[in-house]
Amino acid sequence: MLMSITALQSNGLKIMVLLRLSPLIPYNALDYMSGITAIPLWAYTVALVGILPGSISLCFIGASASSLTDNSATENKTLKIVTIVAGVGFAAGG
């Protein structure tokens, strides 16, 4: 733990951006870890840009799935049902 605190103090921006890009670490755990270390506020704030790629890709996937279920885009009922079931499954899975 001491090594990670020292690493965040010296290379806080690089480490925080890489941690924000990782989908394996929940944001609330990362925020708590950042709060108990001595990472500078400016580095923490700039590292929030690391959230953008994941957010943009999730928005794109959601918009694409939404267009598949649009009535004007397709009349294929099977595709519509599969898309809705997959969306509900992903939403339930977190």
GROMACS .gro file of N, CA, C and O in nm, residues 2 9 12 14 16 20 31 33-34 44 50 58-59 62 73 85 87:
model
   68
    2LEU      N    1   0.197   0.121   0.075
    2LEU     CA    2   0.285   0.237   0.083
    2LEU      C    3   0.347   0.268  -0.052
    2LEU      O    4   0.361   0.385  -0.088
    9GLN      N    5   0.174   0.985  -0.555
    9GLN     CA    6   0.226   1.119  -0.526
    9GLN      C    7   0.320   1.166  -0.636
    9GLN      O    8   0.318   1.282  -0.674
   12GLY      N    9   0.100   1.081  -1.025
   12GLY     CA   10  -0.044   1.074  -1.003
   12GLY      C   11  -0.128   1.085  -1.129
   12GLY      O   12  -0.223   1.009  -1.147
   14LYS      N   13  -0.055   1.017  -1.456
   14LYS     CA   14  -0.045   0.900  -1.543
   14LYS      C   15  -0.120   0.780  -1.484
   14LYS      O   16  -0.195   0.713  -1.555
   16MET      N   17  -0.361   0.776  -1.256
   16MET     CA   18  -0.506   0.797  -1.247
   16MET      C   19  -0.573   0.784  -1.384
   16MET      O   20  -0.682   0.728  -1.395
   20ARG      N   21  -0.852   0.510  -1.465
   20ARG     CA   22  -0.984   0.551  -1.515
   20ARG      C   23  -1.018   0.479  -1.645
   20ARG      O   24  -1.135   0.453  -1.673
   31ASP      N   25  -1.225   0.646  -0.646
   31ASP     CA   26  -1.240   0.777  -0.582
   31ASP      C   27  -1.199   0.771  -0.435
   31ASP      O   28  -1.135   0.862  -0.384
   33MET      N   29  -0.987   0.556  -0.301
   33MET     CA   30  -0.842   0.539  -0.298
   33MET      C   31  -0.772   0.673  -0.325
   33MET      O   32  -0.671   0.705  -0.262
   34SER      N   33  -0.826   0.750  -0.415
   34SER     CA   34  -0.766   0.881  -0.445
   34SER      C   35  -0.781   0.976  -0.328
   34SER      O   36  -0.694   1.061  -0.305
   44TYR      N   37  -0.598   1.477  -1.021
   44TYR     CA   38  -0.723   1.401  -1.010
   44TYR      C   39  -0.828   1.457  -1.106
   44TYR      O   40  -0.897   1.382  -1.174
   50GLY      N   41  -1.021   1.044  -1.845
   50GLY     CA   42  -1.012   0.901  -1.872
   50GLY      C   43  -1.146   0.829  -1.871
   50GLY      O   44  -1.157   0.716  -1.917
   58LEU      N   45  -2.024   0.341  -2.454
   58LEU     CA   46  -2.153   0.295  -2.402
   58LEU      C   47  -2.269   0.371  -2.465
   58LEU      O   48  -2.374   0.312  -2.495
   59CYS      N   49  -2.252   0.501  -2.485
   59CYS     CA   50  -2.356   0.580  -2.552
   59CYS      C   51  -2.375   0.534  -2.696
   59CYS      O   52  -2.488   0.524  -2.745
   62GLY      N   53  -2.558   0.202  -2.694
   62GLY     CA   54  -2.699   0.224  -2.662
   62GLY      C   55  -2.776   0.284  -2.778
   62GLY      O   56  -2.889   0.244  -2.807
   73ALA      N   57  -3.680   0.130  -3.891
   73ALA     CA   58  -3.553   0.074  -3.937
   73ALA      C   59  -3.568  -0.070  -3.983
   73ALA      O   60  -3.503  -0.112  -4.078
   85VAL      N   61  -3.423  -0.832  -2.535
   85VAL     CA   62  -3.382  -0.928  -2.432
   85VAL      C   63  -3.234  -0.908  -2.396
   85VAL      O   64  -3.196  -0.909  -2.278
   87GLY      N   65  -3.066  -0.625  -2.422
   87GLY     CA   66  -3.058  -0.500  -2.347
   87GLY      C   67  -3.099  -0.515  -2.203
   87GLY      O   68  -3.035  -0.464  -2.111
   0.00000   0.00000   0.00000
